[in-house]
mmCIF file of C-alpha atoms in Angstrom:
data_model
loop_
_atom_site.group_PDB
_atom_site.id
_atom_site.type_symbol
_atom_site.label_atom_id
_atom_site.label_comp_id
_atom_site.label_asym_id
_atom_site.label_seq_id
_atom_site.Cartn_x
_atom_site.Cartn_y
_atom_site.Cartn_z
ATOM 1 C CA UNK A 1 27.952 3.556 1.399
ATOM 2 C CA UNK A 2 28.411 0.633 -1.131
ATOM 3 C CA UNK A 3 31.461 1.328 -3.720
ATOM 4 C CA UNK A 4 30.381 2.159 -7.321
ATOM 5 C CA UNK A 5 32.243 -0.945 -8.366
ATOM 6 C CA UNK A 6 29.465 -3.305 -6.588
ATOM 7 C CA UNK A 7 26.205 -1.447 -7.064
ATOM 8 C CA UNK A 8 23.566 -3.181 -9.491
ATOM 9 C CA UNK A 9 21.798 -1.274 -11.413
ATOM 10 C CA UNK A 10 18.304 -1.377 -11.147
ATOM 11 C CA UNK A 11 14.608 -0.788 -13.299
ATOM 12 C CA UNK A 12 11.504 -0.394 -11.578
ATOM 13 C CA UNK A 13 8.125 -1.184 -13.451
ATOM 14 C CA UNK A 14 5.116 -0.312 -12.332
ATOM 15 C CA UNK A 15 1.576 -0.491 -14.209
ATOM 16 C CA UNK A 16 0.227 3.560 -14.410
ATOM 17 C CA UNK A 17 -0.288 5.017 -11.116
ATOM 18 C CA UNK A 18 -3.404 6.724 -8.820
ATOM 19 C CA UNK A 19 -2.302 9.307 -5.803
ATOM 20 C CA UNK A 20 -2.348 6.365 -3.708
ATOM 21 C CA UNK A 21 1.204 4.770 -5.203
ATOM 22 C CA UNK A 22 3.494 7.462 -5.221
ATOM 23 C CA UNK A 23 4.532 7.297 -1.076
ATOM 24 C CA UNK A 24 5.227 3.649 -1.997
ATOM 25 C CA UNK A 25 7.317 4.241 -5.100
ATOM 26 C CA UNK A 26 8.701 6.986 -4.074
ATOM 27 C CA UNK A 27 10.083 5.626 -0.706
ATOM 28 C CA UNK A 28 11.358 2.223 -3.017
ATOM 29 C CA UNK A 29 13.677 5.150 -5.247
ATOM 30 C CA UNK A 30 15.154 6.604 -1.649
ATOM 31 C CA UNK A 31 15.583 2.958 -1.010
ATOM 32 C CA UNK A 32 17.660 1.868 -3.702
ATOM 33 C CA UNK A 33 18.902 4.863 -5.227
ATOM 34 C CA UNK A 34 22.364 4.208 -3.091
ATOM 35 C CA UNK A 35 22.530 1.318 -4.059
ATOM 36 C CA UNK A 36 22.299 1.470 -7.685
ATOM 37 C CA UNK A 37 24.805 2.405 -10.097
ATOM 38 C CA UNK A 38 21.894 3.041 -13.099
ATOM 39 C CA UNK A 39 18.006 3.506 -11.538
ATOM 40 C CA UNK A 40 15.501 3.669 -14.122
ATOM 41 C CA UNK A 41 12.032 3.499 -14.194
ATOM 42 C CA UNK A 42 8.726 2.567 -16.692
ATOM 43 C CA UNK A 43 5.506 4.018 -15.058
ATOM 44 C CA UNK A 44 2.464 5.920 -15.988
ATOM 45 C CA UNK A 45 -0.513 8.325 -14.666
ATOM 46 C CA UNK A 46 0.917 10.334 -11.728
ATOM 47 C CA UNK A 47 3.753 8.713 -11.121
ATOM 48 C CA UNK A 48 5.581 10.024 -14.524
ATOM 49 C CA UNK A 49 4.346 13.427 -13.614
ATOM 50 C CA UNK A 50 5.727 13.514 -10.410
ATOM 51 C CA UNK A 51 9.138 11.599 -10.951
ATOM 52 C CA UNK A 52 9.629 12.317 -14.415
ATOM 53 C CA UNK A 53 12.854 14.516 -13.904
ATOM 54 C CA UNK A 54 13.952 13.377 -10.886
ATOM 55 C CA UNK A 55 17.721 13.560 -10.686
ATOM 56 C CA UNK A 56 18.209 9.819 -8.812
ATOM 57 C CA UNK A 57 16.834 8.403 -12.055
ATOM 58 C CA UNK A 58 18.969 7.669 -15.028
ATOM 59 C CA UNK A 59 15.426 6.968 -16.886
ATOM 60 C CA UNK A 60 11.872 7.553 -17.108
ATOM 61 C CA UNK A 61 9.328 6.355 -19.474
ATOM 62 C CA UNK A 62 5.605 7.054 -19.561
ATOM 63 C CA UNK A 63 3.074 4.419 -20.525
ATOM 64 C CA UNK A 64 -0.626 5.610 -20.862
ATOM 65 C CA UNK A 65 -3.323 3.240 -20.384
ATOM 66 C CA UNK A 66 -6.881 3.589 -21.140
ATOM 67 C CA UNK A 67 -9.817 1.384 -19.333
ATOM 68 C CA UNK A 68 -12.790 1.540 -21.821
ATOM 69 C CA UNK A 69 -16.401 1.399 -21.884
ATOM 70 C CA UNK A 70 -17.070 -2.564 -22.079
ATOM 71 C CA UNK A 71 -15.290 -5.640 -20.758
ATOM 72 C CA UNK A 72 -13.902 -6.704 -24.466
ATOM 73 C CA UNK A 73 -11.768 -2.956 -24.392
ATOM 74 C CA UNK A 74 -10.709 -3.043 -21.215
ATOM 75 C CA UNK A 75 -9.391 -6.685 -21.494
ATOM 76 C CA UNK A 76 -7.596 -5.556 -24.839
ATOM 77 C CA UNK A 77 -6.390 -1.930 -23.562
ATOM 78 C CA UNK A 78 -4.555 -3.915 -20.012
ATOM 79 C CA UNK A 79 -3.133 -6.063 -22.745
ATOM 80 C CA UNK A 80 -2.068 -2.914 -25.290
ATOM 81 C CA UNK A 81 -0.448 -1.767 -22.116
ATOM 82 C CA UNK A 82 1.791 -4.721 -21.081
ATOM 83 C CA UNK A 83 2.806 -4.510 -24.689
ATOM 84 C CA UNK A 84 3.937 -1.253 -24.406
ATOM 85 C CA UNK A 85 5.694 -1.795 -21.088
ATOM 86 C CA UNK A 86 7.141 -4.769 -22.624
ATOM 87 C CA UNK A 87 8.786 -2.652 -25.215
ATOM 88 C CA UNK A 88 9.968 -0.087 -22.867
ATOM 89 C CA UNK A 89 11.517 -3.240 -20.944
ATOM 90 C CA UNK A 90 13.475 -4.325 -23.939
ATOM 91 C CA UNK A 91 14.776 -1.325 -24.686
ATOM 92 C CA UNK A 92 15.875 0.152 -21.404
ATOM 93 C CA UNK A 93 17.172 -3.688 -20.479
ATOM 94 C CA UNK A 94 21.028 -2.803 -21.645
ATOM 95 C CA UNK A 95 20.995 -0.479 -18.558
ATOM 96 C CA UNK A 96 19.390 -2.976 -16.221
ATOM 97 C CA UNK A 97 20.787 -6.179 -14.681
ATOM 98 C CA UNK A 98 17.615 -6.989 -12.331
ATOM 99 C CA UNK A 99 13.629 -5.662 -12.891
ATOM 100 C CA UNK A 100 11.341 -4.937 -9.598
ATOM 101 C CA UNK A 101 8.211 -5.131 -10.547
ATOM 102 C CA UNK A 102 6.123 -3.446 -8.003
ATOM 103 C CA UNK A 103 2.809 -1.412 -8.449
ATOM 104 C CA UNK A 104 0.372 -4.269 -10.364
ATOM 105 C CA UNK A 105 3.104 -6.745 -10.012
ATOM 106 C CA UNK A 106 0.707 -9.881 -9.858
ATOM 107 C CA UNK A 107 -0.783 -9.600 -13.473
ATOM 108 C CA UNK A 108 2.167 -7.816 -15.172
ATOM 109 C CA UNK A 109 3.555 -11.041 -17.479
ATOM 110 C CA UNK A 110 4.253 -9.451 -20.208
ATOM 111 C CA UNK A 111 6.425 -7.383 -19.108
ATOM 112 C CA UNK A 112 7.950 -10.267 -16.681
ATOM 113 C CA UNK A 113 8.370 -12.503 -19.197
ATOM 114 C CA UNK A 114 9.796 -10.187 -21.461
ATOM 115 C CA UNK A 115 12.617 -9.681 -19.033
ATOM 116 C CA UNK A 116 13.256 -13.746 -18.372
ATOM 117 C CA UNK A 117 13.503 -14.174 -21.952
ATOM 118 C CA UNK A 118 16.629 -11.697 -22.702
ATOM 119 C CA UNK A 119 18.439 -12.646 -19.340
ATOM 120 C CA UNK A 120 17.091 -10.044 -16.381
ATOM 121 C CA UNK A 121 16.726 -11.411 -12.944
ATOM 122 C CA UNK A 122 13.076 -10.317 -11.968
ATOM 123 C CA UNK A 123 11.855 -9.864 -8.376
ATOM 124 C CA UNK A 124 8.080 -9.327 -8.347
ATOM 125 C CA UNK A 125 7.484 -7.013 -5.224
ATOM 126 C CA UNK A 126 3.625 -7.041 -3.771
ATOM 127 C CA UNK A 127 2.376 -4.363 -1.775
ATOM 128 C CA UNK A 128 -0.771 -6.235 -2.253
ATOM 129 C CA UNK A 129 -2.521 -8.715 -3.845
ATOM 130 C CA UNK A 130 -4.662 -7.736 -7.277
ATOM 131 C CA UNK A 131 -6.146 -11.099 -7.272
ATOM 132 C CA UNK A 132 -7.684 -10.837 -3.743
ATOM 133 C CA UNK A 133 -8.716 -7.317 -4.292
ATOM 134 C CA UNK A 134 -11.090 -9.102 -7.168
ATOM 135 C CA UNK A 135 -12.304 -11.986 -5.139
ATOM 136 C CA UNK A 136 -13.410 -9.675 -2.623
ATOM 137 C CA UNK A 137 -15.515 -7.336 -4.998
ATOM 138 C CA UNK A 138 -16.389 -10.501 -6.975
ATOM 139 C CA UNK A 139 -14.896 -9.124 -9.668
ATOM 140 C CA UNK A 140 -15.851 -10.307 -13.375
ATOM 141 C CA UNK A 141 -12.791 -10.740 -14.021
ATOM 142 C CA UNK A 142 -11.455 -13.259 -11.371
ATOM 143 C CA UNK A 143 -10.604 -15.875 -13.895
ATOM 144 C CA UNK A 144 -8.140 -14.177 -16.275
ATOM 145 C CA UNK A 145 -6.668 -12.163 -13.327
ATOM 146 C CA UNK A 146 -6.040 -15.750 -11.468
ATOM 147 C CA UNK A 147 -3.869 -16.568 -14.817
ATOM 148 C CA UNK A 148 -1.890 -13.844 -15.318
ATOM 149 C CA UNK A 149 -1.189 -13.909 -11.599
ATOM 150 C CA UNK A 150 -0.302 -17.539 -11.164
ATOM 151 C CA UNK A 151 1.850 -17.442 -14.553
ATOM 152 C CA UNK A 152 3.746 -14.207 -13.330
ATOM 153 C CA UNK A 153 4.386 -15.619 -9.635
ATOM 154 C CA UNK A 154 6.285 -18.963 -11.719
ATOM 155 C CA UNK A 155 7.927 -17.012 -14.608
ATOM 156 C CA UNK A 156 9.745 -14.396 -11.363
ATOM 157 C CA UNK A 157 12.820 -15.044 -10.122
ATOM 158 C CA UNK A 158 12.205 -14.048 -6.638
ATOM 159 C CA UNK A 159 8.349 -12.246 -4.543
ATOM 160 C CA UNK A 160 9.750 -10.316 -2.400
ATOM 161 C CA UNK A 161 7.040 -9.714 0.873
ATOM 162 C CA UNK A 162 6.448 -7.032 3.883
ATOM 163 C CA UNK A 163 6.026 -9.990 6.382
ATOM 164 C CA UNK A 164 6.021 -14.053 6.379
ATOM 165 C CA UNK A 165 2.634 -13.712 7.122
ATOM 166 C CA UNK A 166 1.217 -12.963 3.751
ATOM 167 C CA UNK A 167 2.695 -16.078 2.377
ATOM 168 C CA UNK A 168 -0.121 -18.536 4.019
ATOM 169 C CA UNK A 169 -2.846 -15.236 3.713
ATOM 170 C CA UNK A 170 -2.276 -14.825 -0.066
ATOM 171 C CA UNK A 171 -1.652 -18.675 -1.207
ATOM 172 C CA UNK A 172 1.757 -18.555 -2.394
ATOM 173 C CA UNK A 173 3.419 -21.393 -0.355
ATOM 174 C CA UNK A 174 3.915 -23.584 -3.135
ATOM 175 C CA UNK A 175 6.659 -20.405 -3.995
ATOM 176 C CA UNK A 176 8.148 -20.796 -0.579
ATOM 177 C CA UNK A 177 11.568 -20.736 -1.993
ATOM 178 C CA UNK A 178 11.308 -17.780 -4.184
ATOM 179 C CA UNK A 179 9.957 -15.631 -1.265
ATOM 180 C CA UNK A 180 12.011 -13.226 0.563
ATOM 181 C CA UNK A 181 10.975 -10.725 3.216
ATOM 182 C CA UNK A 182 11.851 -6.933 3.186
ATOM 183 C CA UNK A 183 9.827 -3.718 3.692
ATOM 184 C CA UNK A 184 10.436 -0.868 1.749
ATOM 185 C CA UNK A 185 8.542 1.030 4.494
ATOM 186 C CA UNK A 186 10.746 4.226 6.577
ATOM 187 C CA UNK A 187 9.044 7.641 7.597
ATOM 188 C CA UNK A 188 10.976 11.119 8.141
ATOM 189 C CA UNK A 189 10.177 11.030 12.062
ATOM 190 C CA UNK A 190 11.247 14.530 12.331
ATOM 191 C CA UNK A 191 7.873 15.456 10.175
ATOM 192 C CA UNK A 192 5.912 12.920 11.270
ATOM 193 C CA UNK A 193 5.503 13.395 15.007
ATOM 194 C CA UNK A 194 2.834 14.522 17.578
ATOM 195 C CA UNK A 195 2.114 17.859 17.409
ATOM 196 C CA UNK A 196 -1.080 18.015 20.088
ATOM 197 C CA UNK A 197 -1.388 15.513 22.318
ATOM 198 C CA UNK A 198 -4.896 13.327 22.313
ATOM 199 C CA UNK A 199 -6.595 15.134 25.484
ATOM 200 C CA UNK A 200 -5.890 17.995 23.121
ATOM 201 C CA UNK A 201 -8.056 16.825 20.466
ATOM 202 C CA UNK A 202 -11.438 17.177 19.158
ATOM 203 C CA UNK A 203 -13.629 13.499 19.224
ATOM 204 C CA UNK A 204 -13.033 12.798 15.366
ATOM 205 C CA UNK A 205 -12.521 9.082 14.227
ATOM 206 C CA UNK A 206 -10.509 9.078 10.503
ATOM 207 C CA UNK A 207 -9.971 7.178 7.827
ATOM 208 C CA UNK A 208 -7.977 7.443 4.842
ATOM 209 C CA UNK A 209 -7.663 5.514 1.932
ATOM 210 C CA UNK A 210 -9.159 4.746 -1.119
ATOM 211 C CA UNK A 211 -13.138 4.148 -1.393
ATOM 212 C CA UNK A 212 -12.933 -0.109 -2.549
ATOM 213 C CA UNK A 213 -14.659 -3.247 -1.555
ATOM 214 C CA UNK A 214 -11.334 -4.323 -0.566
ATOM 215 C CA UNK A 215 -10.569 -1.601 1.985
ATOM 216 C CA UNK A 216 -13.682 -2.250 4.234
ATOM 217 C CA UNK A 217 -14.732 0.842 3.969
ATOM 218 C CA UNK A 218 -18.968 0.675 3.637
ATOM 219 C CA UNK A 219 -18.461 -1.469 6.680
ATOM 220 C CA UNK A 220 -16.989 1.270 8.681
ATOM 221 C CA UNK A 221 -20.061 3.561 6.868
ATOM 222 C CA UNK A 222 -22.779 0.996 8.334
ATOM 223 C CA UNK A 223 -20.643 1.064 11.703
ATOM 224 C CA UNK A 224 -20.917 4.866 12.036
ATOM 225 C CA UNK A 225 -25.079 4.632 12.822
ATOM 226 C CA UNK A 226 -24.408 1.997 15.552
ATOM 227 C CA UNK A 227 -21.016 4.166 17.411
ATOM 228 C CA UNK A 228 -23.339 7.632 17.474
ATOM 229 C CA UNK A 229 -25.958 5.726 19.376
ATOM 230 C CA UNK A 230 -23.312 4.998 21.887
ATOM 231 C CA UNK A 231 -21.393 8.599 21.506
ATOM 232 C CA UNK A 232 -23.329 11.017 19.993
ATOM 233 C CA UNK A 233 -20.387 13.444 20.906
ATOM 234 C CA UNK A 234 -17.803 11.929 17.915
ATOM 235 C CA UNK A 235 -17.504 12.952 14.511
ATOM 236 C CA UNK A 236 -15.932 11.367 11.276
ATOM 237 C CA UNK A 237 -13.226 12.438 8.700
ATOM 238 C CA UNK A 238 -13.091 9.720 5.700
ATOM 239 C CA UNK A 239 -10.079 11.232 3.244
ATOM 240 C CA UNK A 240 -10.576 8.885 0.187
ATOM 241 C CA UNK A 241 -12.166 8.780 -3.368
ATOM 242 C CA UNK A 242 -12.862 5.511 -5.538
ATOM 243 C CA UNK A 243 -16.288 4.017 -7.184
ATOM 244 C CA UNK A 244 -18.147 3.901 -3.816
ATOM 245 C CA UNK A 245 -18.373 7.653 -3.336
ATOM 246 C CA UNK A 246 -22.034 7.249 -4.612
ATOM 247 C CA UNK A 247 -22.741 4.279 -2.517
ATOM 248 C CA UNK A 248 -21.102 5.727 0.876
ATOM 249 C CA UNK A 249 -23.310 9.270 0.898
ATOM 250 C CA UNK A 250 -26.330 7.815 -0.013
ATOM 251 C CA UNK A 251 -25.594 5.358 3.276
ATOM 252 C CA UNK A 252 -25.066 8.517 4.837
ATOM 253 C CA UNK A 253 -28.322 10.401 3.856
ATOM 254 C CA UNK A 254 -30.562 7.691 5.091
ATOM 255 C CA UNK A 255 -29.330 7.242 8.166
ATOM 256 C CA UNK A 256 -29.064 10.791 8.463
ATOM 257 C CA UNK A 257 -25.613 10.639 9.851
ATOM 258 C CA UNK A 258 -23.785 13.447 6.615
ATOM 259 C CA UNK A 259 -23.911 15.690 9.947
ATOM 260 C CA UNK A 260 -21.694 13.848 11.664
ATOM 261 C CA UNK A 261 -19.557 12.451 8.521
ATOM 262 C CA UNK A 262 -17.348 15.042 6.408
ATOM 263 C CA UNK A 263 -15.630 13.479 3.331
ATOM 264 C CA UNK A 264 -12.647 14.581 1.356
ATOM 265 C CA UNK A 265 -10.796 13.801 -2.093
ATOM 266 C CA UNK A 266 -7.179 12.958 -1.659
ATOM 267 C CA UNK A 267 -4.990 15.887 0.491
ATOM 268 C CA UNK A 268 -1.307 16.274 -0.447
ATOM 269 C CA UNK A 269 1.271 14.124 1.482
ATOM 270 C CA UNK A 270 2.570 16.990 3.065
ATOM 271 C CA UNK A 271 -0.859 17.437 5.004
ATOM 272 C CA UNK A 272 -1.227 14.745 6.201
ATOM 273 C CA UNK A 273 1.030 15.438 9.782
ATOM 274 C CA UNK A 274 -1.486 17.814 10.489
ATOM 275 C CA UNK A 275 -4.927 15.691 9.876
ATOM 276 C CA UNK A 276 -3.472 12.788 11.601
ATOM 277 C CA UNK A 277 -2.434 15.048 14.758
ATOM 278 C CA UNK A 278 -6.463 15.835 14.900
ATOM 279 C CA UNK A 279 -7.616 12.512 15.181
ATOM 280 C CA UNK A 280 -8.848 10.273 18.242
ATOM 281 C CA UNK A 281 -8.543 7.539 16.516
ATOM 282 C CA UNK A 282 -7.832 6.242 12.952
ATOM 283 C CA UNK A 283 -9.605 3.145 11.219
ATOM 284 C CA UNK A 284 -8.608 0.279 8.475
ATOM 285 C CA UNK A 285 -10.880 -2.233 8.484
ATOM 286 C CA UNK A 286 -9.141 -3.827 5.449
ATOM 287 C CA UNK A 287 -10.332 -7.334 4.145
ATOM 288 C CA UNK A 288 -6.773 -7.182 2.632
ATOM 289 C CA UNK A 289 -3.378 -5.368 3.363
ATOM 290 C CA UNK A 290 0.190 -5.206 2.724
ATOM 291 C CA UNK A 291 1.746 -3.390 5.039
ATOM 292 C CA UNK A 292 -0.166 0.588 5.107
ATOM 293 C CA UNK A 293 2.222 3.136 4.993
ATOM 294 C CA UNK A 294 -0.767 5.412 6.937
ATOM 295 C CA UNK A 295 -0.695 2.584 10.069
ATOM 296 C CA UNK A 296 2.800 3.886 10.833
ATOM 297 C CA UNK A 297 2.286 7.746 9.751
ATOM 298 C CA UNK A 298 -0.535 7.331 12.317
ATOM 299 C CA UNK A 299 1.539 5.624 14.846
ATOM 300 C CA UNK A 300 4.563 7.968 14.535
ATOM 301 C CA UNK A 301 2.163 10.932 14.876
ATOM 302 C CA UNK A 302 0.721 10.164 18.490
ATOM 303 C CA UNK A 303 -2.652 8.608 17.085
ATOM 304 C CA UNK A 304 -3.996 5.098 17.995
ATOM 305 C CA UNK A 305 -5.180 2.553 15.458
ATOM 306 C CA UNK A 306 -7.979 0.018 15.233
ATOM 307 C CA UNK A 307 -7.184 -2.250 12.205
ATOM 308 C CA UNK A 308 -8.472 -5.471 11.257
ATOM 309 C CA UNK A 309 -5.472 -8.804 11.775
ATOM 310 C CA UNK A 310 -4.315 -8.875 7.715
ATOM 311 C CA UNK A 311 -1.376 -8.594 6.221
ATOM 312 C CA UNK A 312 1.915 -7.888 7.480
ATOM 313 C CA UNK A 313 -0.313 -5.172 10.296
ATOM 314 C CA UNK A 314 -0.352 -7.862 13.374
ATOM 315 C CA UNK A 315 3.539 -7.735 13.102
ATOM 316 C CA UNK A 316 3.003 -4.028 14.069
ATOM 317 C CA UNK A 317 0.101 -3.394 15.921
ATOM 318 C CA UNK A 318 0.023 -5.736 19.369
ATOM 319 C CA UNK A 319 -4.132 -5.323 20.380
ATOM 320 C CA UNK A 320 -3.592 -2.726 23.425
ATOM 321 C CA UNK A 321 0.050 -2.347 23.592
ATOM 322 C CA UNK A 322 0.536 -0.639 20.299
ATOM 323 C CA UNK A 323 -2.527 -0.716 19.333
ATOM 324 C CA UNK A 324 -6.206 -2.214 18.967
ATOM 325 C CA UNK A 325 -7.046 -5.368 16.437
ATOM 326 C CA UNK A 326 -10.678 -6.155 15.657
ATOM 327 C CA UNK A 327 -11.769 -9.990 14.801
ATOM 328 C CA UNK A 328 -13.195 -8.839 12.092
ATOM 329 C CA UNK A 329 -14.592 -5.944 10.001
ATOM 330 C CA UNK A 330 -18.553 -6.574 10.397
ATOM 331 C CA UNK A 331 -20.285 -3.036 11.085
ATOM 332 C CA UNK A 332 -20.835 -3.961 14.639
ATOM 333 C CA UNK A 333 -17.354 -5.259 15.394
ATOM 334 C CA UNK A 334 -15.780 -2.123 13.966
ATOM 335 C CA UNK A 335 -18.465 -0.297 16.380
ATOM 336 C CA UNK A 336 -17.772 -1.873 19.558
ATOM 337 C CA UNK A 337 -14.499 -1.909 18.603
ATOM 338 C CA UNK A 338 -13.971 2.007 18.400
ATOM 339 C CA UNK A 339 -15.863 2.727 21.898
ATOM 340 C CA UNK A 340 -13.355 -0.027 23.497
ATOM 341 C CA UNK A 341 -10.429 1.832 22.117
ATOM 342 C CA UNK A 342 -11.353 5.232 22.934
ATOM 343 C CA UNK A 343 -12.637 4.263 26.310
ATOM 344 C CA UNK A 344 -8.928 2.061 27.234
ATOM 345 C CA UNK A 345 -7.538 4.095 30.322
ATOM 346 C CA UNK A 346 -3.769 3.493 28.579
ATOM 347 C CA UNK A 347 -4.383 5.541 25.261
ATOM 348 C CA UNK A 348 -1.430 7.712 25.921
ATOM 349 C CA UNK A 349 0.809 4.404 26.926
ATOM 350 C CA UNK A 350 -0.586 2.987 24.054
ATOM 351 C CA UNK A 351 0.226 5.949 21.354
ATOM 352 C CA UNK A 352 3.947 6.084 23.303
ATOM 353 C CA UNK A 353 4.637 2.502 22.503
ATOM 354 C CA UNK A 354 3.742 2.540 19.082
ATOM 355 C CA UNK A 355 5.751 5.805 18.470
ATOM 356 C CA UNK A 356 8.979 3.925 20.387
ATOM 357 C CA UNK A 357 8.065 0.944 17.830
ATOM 358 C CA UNK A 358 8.616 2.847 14.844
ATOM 359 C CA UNK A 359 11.625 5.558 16.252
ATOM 360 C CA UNK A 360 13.199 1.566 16.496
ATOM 361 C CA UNK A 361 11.898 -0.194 13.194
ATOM 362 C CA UNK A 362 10.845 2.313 10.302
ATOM 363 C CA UNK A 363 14.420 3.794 9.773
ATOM 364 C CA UNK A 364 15.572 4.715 6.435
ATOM 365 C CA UNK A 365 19.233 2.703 7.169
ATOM 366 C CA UNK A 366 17.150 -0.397 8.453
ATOM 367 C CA UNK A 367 15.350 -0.485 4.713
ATOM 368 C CA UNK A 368 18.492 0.303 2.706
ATOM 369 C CA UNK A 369 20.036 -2.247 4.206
ATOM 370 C CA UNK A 370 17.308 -4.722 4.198
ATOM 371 C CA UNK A 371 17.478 -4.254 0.261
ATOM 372 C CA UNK A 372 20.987 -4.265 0.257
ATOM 373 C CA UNK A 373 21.020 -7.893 1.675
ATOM 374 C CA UNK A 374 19.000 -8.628 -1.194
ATOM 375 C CA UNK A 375 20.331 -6.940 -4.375
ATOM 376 C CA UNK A 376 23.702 -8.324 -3.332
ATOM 377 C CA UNK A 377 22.486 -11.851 -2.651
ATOM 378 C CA UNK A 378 23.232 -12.816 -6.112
ATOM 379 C CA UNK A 379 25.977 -11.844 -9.378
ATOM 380 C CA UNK A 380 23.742 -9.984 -11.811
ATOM 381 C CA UNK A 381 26.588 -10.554 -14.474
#
């Protein structure tokens, strides 16, 4: 444990949350919560709800944000909302010697340059990358978003990445010497673990995560016709919500797979253990990624997964030693794909490996200390 005297205290900033970012900020509080002296936090949505009086934290403050109807309000509510954050910066700042900005990092300058200009030390952390995300949906909004991303990356002291990797994959090598590398990624092995071993389980293929261009996911929809022609015996559990709910059952209905296809809104953290120990196999067919916390709940729970080579995931999964990489995420690829995994005659030397790998690399001392290394790398006075 680090003495009082040499702890930093710390503010985290993320833009409003969905379900999807509190495993993410919640494991970044475990991380640094020994190692600050003063931990606040500025959030919003579900987030404030859930950490609101949470005993590690000196501070919470709650920022609402509305979208709006047209383009013109939601351009001026994102920027209402930086403004607000930007206030709640400034005035929690006399308890703060260094801001991560995590959830939304990319586009949050406000708030970053808010904290340049009275002295904080900012390190922008990216779990992903807003600005793909919108070139992959062809967003409207690619333009501004390229900005407000470019200007925050410049005006940050440090980016602080899961893997090396995502340097070259997300452009940012002209910042090569503000990068450092550090996951905030552990998992509680003695919850997840394997509970029923894979000749135990039913045939169901899963994915979960959110219903986005980004995340591949009608890909894996138009894959699902082409694996039933092949094995007509499988079923799949998509846990997920987003804006192509609408698109992804009517998909279903006319290829008259729903049968075969059940669909769920988010499930609580806690249940996931039990899903993931039903599974065959699990899916990501990501055109982008950080580093998915559900890879390695998957892993450390005995189930195999198929992911596409992005992000920091090719660091993890090694194609049929700890796991199975597709060349790409085209509906047929992902097909062929998931009959070559569930037909390799290793799956159980396969799901052991990847369990050793994260036993060895997902501990909660390995991420304290990676953070450690890097809160104390400088004199925040």
């Amino acid at each position: 444990m680090i003495a009082n005297s040499k702890k930093v205290r710390i503010g985290i900033l993320t833009f409003p949350t969905i379900a999807s970012g509190n495993v993410p900020l919640s494991n970044l509080i475990d991380i640094l919560s020994p190692l600050s002296s003063s931990l606040c936090l500025i959030t919003g949505g579900i987030a404030y709800t859930i950490f609101r009086d949470d005993t590690r934290l000196r501070c919470v403050h709650n920022v609402t944000h509305k979208s709006g109807p047209s383009r013109i309000s939601k351009i001026w509510n994102y920027f209402y909302t930086q403004v607000v954050m930007s206030y709640l910066l400034a005035m929690t700042s006399r308890k703060v010697d260094v801001w991560i900005i995590f959830l939304g990092s990319d586009a949050l300058l406000l708030p970053i340059l808010t904290a340049r200009i009275i002295g904080k030390k900012v390190i922008m952390q990216r779990p992903g990358s807003a600005l793909h995300d919108f070139k992959v949906s062809n967003h409207s909004l690619i333009k501004p978003m390229e900005i407000l991303s470019k200007t925050s990356l410049m005006f940050s002291n440090n980016i602080l990445l899961y893997s090396p990797r995502l340097e070259k994959e997300w452009e940012l090598e002209k910042y090569h010497n503000k990068i450092l590398i550090a996951r905030r990624h552990f998992l509680d092995l003695t919850t997840f673990e394997v509970r029923k071993q894979l000749h135990e389980r039913k045939s169901v293929i899963g994915y979960i995560g959110r219903f986005k261009e980004e995340k591949g996911i009608m890909q894996l929809i138009q894959a699902i016709p082409l694996v039933l022609r092949e094995r007509n015996d499988l079923e799949f559990s998509l846990i997920g919500d987003g804006h192509l709910l609408t698109d992804i059952e009517s998909h279903l209905d006319r290829y008259e797979s729903h049968g075969k296809v059940k669909i769920t809104k988010w499930m609580a953290h806690e249940e996931l253990v039990s899903y993931l120990n039903e599974l065959r196999l699990i899916v990501l067919p990501s055109y982008i990624e950080g580093l998915p916390n559900i890879m390695l709940e998957a892993m450390a729970c005995g189930t195999p997964v198929l992911a596409t080579s992005v992000g920091a995931i090719p660091d993890v999964i090694r194609d049929g030693e700890t796991g199975f990489i597709m060349e790409d995420n085209t509906p047929q690829c992902i097909a062929s794909n998931i009959i070559r995994a569930l037909h390799n005659p290793d799956l159980d030397q396969i799901t052991g490996n990847a369990r050793a790998l994260v036993e060895r690399e997902f501990t909660y001392e390995s991420a304290v200390e990676r953070y450690q290394n890097i809160l104390y790398s400088f004199d925040p006075r």
